[in-house]
Coordinates of C-alpha atoms in Angstrom, one line a residue:
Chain A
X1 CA 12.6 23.7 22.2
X2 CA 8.9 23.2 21.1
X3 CA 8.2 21.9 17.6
X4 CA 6.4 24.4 15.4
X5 CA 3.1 24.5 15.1
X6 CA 3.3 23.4 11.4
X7 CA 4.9 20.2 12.9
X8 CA 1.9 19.7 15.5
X9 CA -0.3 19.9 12.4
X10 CA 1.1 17.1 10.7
X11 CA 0.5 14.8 14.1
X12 CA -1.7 12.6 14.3
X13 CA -2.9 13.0 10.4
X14 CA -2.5 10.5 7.8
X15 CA 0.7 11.4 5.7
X16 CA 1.4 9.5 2.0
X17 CA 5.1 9.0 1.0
X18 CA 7.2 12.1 0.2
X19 CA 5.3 14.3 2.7
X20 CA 7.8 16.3 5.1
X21 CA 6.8 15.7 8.5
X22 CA 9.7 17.7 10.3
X23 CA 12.4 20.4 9.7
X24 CA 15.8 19.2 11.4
X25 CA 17.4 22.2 10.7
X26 CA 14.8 24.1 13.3
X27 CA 15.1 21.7 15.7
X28 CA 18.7 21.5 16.7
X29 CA 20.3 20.2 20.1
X30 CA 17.4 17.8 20.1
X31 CA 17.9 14.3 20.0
X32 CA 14.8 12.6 18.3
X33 CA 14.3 8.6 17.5
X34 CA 12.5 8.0 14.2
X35 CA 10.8 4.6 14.1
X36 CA 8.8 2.8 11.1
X37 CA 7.7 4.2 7.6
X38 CA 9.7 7.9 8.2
X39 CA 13.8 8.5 6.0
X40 CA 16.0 11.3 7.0
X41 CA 17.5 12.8 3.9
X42 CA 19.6 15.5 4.7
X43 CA 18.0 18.5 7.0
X44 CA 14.4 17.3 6.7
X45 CA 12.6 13.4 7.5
X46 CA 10.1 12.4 4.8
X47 CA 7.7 9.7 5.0
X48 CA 8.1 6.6 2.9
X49 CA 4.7 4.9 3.8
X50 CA 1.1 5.7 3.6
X51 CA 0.0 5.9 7.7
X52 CA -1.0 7.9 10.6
X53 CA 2.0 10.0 11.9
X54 CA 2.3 9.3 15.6
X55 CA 4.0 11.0 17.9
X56 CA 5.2 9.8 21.5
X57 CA 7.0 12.0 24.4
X58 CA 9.6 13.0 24.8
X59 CA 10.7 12.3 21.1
X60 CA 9.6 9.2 19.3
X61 CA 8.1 9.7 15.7
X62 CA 6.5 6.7 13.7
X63 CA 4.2 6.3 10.8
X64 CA 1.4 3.5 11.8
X65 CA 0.2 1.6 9.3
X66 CA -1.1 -1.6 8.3
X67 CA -0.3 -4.4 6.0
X68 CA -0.6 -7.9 4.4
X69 CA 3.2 -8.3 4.4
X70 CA 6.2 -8.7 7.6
X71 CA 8.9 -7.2 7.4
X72 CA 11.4 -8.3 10.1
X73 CA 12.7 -6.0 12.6
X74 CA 15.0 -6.7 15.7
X75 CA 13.4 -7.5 19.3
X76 CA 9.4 -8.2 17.3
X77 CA 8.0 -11.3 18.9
X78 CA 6.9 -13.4 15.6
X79 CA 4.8 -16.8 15.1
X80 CA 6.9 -18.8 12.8
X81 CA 6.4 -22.2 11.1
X82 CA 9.1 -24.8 10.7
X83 CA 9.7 -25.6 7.0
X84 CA 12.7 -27.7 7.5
X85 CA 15.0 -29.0 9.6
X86 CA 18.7 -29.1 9.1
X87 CA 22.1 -29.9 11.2
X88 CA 22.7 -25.9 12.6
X89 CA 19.3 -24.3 11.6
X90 CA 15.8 -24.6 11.6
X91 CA 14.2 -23.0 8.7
X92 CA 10.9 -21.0 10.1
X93 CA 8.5 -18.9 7.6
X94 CA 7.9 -16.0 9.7
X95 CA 5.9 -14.3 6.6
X96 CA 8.8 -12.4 5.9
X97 CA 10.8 -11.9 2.3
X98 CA 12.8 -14.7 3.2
X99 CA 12.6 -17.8 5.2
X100 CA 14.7 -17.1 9.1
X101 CA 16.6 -19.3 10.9
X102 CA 16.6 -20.5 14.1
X103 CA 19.9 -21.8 15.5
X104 CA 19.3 -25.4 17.0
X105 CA 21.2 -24.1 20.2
X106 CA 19.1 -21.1 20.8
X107 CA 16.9 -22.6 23.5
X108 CA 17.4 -22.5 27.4
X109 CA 20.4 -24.7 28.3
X110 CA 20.8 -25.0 24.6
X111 CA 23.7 -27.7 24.1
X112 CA 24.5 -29.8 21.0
X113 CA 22.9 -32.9 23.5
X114 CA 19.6 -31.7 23.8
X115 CA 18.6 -30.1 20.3
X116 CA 14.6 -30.5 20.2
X117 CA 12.9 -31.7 17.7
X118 CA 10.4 -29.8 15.7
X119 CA 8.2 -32.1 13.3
X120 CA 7.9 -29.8 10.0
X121 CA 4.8 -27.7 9.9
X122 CA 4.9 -26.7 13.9
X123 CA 4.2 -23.5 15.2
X124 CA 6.7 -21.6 17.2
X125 CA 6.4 -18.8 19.4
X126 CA 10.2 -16.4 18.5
X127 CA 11.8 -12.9 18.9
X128 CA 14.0 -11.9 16.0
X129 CA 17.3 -11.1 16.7
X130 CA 19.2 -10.3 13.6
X131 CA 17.1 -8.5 10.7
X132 CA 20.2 -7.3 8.6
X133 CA 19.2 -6.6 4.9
X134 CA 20.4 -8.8 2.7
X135 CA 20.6 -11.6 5.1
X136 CA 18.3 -14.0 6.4
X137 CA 16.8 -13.0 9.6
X138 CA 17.8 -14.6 13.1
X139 CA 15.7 -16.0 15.5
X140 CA 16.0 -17.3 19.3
X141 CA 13.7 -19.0 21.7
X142 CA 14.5 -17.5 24.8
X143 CA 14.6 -14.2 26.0
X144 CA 17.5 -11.2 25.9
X145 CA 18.8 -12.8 29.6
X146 CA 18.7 -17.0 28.0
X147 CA 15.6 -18.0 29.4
X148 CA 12.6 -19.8 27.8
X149 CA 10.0 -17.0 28.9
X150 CA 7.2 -18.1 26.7
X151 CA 8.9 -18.6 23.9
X152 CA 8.9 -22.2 22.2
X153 CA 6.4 -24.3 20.7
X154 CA 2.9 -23.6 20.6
X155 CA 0.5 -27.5 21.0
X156 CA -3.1 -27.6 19.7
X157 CA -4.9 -24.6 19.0
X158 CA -5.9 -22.7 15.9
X159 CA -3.5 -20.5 14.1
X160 CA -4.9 -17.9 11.7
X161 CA -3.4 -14.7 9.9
X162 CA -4.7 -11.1 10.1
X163 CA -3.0 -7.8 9.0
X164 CA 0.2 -6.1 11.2
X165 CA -2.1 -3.7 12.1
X166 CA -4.6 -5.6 13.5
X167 CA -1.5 -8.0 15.5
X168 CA -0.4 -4.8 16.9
X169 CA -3.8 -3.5 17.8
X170 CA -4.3 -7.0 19.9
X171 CA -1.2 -6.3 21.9
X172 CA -1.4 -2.7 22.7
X173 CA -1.9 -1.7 26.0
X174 CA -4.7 -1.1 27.9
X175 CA -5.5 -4.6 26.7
X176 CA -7.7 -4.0 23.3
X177 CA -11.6 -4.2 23.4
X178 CA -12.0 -7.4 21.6
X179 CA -9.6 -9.4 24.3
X180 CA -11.0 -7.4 27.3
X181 CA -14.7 -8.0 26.7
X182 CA -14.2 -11.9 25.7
X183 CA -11.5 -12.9 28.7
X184 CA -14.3 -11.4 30.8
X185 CA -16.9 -14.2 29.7
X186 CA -14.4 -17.4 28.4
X187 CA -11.3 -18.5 29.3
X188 CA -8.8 -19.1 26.4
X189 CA -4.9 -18.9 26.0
X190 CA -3.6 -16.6 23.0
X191 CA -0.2 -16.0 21.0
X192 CA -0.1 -12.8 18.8
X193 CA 2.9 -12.3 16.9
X194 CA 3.6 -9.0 15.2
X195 CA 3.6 -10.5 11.9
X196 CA 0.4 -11.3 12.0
X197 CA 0.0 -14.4 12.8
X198 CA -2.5 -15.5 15.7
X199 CA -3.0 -18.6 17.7
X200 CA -5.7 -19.0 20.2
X201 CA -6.7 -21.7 22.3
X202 CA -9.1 -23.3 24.7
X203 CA -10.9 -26.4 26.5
X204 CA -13.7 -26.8 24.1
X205 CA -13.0 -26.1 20.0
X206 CA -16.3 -23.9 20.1
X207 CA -14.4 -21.1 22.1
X208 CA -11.4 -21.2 19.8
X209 CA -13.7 -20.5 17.0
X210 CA -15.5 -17.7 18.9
X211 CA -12.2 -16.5 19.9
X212 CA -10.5 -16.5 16.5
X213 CA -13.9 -15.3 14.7
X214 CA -14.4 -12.1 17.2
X215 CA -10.7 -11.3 16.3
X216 CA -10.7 -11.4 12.7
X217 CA -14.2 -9.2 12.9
X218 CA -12.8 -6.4 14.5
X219 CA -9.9 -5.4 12.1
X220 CA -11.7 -2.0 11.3
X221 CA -13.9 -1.4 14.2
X222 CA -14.1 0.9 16.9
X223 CA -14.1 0.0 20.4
X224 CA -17.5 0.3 21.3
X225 CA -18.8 -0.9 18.2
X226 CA -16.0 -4.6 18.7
X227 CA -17.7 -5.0 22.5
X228 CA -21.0 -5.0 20.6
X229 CA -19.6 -7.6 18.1
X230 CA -18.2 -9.5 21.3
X231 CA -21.7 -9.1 23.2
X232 CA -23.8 -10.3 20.1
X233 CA -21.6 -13.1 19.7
X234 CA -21.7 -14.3 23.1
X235 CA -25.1 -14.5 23.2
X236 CA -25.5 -16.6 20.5
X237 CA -23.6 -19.7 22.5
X238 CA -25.3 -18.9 25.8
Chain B
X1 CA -10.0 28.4 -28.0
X2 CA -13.0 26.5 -28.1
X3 CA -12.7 22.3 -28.6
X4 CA -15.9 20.3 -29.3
X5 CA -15.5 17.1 -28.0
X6 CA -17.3 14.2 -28.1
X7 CA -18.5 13.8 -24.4
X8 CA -19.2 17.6 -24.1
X9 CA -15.9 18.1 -21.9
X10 CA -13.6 20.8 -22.1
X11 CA -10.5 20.7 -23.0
X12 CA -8.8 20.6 -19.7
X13 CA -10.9 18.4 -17.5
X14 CA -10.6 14.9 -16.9
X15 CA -13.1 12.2 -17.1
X16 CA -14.7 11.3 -13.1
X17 CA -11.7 9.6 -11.5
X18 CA -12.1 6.6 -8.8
X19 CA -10.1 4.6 -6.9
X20 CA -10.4 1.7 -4.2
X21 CA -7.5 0.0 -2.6
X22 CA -7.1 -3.5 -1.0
X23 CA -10.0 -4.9 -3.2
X24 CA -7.9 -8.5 -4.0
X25 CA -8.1 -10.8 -1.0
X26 CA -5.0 -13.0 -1.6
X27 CA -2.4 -9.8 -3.0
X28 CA -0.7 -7.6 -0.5
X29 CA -1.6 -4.9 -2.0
X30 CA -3.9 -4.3 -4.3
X31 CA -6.0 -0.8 -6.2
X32 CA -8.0 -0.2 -8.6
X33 CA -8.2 2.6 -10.8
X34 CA -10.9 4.0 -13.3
X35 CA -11.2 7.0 -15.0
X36 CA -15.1 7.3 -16.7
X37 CA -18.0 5.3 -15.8
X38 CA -19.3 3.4 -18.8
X39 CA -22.6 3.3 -16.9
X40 CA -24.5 6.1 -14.8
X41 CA -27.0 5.9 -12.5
X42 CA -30.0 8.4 -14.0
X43 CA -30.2 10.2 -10.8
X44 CA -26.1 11.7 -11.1
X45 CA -26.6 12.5 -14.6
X46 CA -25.3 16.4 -14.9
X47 CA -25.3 16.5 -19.5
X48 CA -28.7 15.6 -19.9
X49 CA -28.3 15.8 -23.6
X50 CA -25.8 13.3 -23.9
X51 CA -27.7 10.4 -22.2
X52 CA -29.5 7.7 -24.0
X53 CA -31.5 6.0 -22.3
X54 CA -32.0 2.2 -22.4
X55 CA -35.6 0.9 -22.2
X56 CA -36.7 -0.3 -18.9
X57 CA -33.0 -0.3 -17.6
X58 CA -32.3 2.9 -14.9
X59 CA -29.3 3.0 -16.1
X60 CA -28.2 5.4 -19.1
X61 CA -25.0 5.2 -21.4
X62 CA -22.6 8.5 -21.8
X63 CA -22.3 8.2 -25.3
X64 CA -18.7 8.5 -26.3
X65 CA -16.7 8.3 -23.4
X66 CA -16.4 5.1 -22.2
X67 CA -14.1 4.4 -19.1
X68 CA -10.2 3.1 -18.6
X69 CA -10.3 1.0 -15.6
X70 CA -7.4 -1.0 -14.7
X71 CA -6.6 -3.5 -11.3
X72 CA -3.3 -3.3 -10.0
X73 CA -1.7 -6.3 -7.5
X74 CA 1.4 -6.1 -5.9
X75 CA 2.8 -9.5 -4.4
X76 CA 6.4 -8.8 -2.3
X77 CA 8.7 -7.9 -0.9
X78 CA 9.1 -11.7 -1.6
X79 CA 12.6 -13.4 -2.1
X80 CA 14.1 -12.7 -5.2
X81 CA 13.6 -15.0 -7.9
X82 CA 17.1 -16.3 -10.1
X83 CA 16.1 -13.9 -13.0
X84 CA 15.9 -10.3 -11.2
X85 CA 18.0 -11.3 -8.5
X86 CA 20.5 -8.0 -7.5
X87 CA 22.1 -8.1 -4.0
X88 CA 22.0 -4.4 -3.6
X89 CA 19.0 -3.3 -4.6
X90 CA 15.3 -4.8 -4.8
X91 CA 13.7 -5.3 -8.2
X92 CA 10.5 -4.6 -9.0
X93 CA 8.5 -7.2 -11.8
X94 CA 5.8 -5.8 -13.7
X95 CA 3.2 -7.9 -15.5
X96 CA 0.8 -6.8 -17.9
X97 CA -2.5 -8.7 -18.5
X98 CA -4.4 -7.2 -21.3
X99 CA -8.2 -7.5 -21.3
X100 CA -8.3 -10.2 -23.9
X101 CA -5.6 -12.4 -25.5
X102 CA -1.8 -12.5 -25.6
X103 CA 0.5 -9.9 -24.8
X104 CA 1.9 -8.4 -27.6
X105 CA 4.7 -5.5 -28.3
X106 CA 2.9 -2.5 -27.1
X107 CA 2.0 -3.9 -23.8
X108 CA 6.1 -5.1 -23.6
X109 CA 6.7 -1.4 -23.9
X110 CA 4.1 -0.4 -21.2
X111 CA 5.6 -3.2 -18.9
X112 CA 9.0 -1.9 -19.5
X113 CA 8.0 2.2 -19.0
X114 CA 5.8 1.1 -15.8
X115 CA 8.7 -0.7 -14.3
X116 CA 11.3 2.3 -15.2
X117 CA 8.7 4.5 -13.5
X118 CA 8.0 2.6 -10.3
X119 CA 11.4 1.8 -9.8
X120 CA 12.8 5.7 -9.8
X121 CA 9.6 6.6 -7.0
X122 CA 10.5 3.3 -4.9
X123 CA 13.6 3.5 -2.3
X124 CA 15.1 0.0 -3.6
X125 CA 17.8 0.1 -1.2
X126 CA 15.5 -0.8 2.2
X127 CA 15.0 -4.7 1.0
X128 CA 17.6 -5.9 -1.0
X129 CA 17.7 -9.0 -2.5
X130 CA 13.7 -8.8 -2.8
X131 CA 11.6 -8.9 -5.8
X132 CA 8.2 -6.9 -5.8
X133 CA 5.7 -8.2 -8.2
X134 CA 3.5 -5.8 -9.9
X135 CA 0.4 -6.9 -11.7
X136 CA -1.9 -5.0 -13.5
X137 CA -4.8 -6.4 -15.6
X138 CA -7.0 -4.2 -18.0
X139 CA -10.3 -4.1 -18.0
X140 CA -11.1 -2.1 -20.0
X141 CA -9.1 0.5 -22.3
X142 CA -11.2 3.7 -23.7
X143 CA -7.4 5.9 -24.1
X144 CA -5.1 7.0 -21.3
X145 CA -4.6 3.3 -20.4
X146 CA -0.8 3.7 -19.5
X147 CA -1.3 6.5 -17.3
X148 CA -4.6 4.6 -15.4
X149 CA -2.2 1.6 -15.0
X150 CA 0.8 3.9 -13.4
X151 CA -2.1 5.6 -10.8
X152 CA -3.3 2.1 -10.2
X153 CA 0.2 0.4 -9.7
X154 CA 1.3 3.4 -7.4
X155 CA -2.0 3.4 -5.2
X156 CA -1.3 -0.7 -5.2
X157 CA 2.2 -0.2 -4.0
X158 CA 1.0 2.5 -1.0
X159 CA -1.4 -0.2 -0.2
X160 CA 1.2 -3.1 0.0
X161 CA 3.2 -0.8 2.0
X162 CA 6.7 -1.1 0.0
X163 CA 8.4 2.0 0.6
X164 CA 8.7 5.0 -1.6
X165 CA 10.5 8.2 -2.0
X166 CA 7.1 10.2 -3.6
X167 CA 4.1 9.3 -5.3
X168 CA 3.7 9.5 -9.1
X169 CA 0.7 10.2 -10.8
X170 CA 0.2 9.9 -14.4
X171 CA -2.3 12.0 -17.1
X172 CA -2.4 11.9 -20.7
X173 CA -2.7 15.2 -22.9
X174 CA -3.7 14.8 -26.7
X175 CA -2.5 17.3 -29.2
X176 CA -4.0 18.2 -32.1
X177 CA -3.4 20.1 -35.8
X178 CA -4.2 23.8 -35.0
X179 CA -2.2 23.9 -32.0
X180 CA -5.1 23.3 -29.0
X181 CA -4.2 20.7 -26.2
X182 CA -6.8 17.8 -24.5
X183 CA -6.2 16.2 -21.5
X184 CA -7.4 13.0 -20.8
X185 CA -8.4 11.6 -23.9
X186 CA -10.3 8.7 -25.0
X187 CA -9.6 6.2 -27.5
X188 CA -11.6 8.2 -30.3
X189 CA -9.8 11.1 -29.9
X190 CA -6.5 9.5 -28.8
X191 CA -6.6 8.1 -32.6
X192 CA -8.0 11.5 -33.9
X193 CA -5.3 14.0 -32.6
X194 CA -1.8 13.8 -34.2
X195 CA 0.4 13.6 -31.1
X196 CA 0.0 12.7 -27.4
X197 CA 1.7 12.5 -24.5
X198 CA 1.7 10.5 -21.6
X199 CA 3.1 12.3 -18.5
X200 CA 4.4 11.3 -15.1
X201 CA 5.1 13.7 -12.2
X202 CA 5.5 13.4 -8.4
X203 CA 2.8 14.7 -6.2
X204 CA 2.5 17.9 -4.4
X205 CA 3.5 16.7 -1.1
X206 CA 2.7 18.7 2.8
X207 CA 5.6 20.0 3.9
X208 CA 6.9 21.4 7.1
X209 CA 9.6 23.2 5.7
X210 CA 9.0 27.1 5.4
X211 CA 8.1 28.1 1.9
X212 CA 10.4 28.1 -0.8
X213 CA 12.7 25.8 0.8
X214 CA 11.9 22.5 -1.1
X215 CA 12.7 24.2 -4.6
X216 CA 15.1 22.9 -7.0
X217 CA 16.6 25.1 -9.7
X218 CA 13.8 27.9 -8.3
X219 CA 11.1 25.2 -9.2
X220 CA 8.5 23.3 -6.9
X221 CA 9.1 19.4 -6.8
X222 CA 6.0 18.5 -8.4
X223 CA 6.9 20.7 -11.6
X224 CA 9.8 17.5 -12.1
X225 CA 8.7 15.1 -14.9
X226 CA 9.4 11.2 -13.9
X227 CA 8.5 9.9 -17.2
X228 CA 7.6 11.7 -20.5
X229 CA 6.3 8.9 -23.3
X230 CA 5.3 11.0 -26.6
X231 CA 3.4 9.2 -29.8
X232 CA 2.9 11.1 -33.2
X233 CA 4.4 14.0 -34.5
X234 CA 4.4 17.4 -32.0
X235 CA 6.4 20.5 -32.0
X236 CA 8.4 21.8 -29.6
X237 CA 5.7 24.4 -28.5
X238 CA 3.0 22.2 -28.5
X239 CA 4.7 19.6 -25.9
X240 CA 5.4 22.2 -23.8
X241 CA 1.7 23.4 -23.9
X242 CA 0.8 20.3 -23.3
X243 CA 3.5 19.8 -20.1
X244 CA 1.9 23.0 -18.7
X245 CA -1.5 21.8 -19.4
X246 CA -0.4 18.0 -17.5
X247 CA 1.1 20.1 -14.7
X248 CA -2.2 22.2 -13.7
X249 CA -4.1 18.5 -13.9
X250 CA -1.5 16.7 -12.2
X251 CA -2.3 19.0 -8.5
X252 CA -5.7 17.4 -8.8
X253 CA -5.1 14.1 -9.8
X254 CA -2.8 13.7 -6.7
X255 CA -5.3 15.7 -4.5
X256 CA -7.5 12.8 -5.6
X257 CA -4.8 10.2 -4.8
X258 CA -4.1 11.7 -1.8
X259 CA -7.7 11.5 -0.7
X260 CA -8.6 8.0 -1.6
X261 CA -5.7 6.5 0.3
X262 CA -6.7 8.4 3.2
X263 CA -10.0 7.2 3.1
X264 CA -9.2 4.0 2.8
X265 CA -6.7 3.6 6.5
X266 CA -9.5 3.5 9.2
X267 CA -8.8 6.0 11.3
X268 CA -9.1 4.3 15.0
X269 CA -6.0 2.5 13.8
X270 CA -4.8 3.6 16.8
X271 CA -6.7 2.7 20.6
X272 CA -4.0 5.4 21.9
X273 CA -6.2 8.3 23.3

């Protein structure tokens, strides 16, 4: 069944909370998957967040937005800071509500003989795998089949914070402006997790400030107006 | 009936409105919301006759009406502090910071109907065990302040992202002796009139649903009150005058709101097409 062209109008416009973005009762035998910022009550799914309404085939619906604050959600890749260090758990600040934890055994080959240590104030690279309300969120350092995959402690670098908005633009894909036009000219290594957080490095500390600087410039520009911003800034080292 | 008043209004329309969110660098959510300018630049002046113009200065004073502007902050969802802490349900913290000196009873009460209001639009069942700080700081009051710091607070909260059933926005209607109803009042006439009435309702929302659907009791949504606050001595009739009169404002004022958060989410959010 095709939506209604009512629903079509709502798509890809910005909605504020309490709009009614779709009709369930006219769109029955139709199984849809509601993601971020959008409530079902009763026969009709409201938005509860100021955002674009996006739509993806076959039937994904989501309300994209940006903010200053995480909110933990299952399966997000997040950069996390240890805080402290107990027996069971590490305590990581993931930017969340509350601090997460991460199991001391929730590493590849993971065994009460080989717990590593994290000095307080490191940076880790985690998924979330619990986000229940009302309880701390859960995190692990390997991936859903046990292996490292990535994940782990992030050496050096620079770490700085952005918006969600601007996290998520940087790992959309096709790779995002910003990253496209700079990994053509410099060679850098880069973790973006979708709290925010980002940590770039590189062989000389003049690239990770490029790097990080080019990144934090393009929160609210368009793509041909970032590979300007890259281009200007690139000739200004050359 | 005619109203003279002292800014050459009319009785139904509101001072200029304006609104900017994520002003405040370090809050996760932040607005601001002013209704008047106290200054205006000479070349937007439309009541010629009620400028005065400063010497060698290009800009000129509105004699009379001054502006409300107040700065709202939200901080949160952060982890609930020992005081508000409820495992079921978030709480929501609201600070008042007048313009000069120490709070004192009225602000208390403003604290208290601010947090009563935001906390029936928010859905406080999504974070639990979370307190949301809210933070507004005068600066400056010329009347209508409560209402200015419930439009500030709920533009703050859309901007901090904490999620919400509806938006609220708030207006102000004055009423006097011989029965006629202002809206938007300032502090002059605020102190003149013998009644007023501060106002909440949600906003007219878009809706997919056919026509008609979204009524309750045979009513649109937006009719609903979400707070009523009244001061002085009114009759029956005149609140409900004034309730109509808040109604007709209250489509505009959340056509405003609406516009003025849209303007502020760039819209290549999105590298999808």
């Amino acid at each position: 069944m095709e939506a209604k062209p009512s629903t079509a109008n709502l798509v890809d416009k910005i909605v504020v909370p309490g709009d009614v973005v779709l009709d369930l009762s006219s769109m029955t035998n139709q199984t849809i998957k509601l993601g971020g910022g959008l409530r079902q009550e009763c026969d009709s799914v409201s938005v509860i967040k100021a955002g674009k309404l996006r739509f993806s085939k076959p039937n994904k619906y989501w309300v994209e937005s940006s903010q200053k604050r995480y909110v933990p959600c299952v399966e997000d890749t997040v950069l996390g800071i240890v805080v402290d260090c107990k027996a069971d758990n590490f305590f990581v600040d993931i930017r969340g509500p509350t601090i997460a934890f991460l199991p001391v055994l929730a590493f590849e080959g993971g065994t009460r003989r080989n717990i590593p240590k994290f000095e307080i104030g490191s940076l880790l690279y985690v998924r979330v795998v619990k986000a229940n309300p009302g309880m701390n969120p859960e995190l692990s350092c390997t991936d859903a089949s046990g292996k490292a995959a990535e994940f782990g402690l992030l050496k050096d670098g620079y770490m700085f914070e952005t918006s969600t908005g601007l996290s998520r633009m940087l790992l959309s894909s096709p790779t995002c402006p910003v990253l496209e036009e700079l990994g053509k000219q410099l060679s850098f290594e880069i973790a973006v997790g979708l709290n925010g957080r980002v940590w770039v490095n590189a062989e000389s500390p003049s690239t990770v400030v490029l790097v990080s600087n080019a990144i934090m410039n393009s929160e609210s520009l368009s793509a041909v107006q970032q590979k300007i911003m890259v281009d200007k800034l690139l000739q200004r080292i050359k | 009936m005619e109203v003279d008043r002292a800014d050459g209004r009319n009785p139904n329309q509101l001072r200029p409105l304006a609104c900017s969110c994520s002003i405040l660098h370090r809050a996760h959510g932040s607005a601001s919301w002013s209704q008047g300018f106290r200054f205006i630049q000479t070349s937007h002046f439309y009541h010629f006759n009620l400028f005065v113009f400063t010497s060698k200065c290009y800009f000129c004073y509105w004699v009379g009406s001054g502006d409300t502007k107040v700065l709202a902050a939200v901080y949160g969802p952060k982890a609930g502090t020992k005081k508000n802490e409820n495992p079921e349900k978030a709480s929501i913290e609201v600070i008042w910071k007048p313009r000069t000196g120490q709070i004192g009873k009225p602000e208390k009460e403003y604290e208290i109907i601010l947090k009563r209001t935001l906390q029936s639009i928010c859905i406080l069942t999504i974070n639990p065990n979370t307190t949301t700080s809210v933070i507004i700081q005068v600066v400056h009051d010329d009347g209508a302040l409560l209402p200015c710091a419930i439009n500030a607070a709920c533009a703050a909260l859309v901007d901090a992202g904490i999620p919400m059933k509806h938006l609220a926005v708030a207006i102000c209607c004055c009423s006097a002796e011989s029965g006629y109803c202002i809206l938007d009042p300032t502090k002059l006439e605020e102190q003149k009139m013998k009644g007023f009435a501060y106002l909440v309702f949600p906003n007219s929302i878009l809706s997919v649903l056919p026509e008609g659907s979204s009524l309750v009791q045979g009513e649109p949504m937006e009719h609903g009150i979400i707070t009523s606050v009244t001061h002085g001595a009114m009759s029956v009739d005149d609140y409900f005058h004034c309730l109509e009169r808040g109604r007709a404002a209250s489509a505009k004022l959340s056509d405003f709101l609406r516009r003025s958060l849209q303007s502020k989410l760039p819209g290549d959010l999105s590298k999808a097409e």
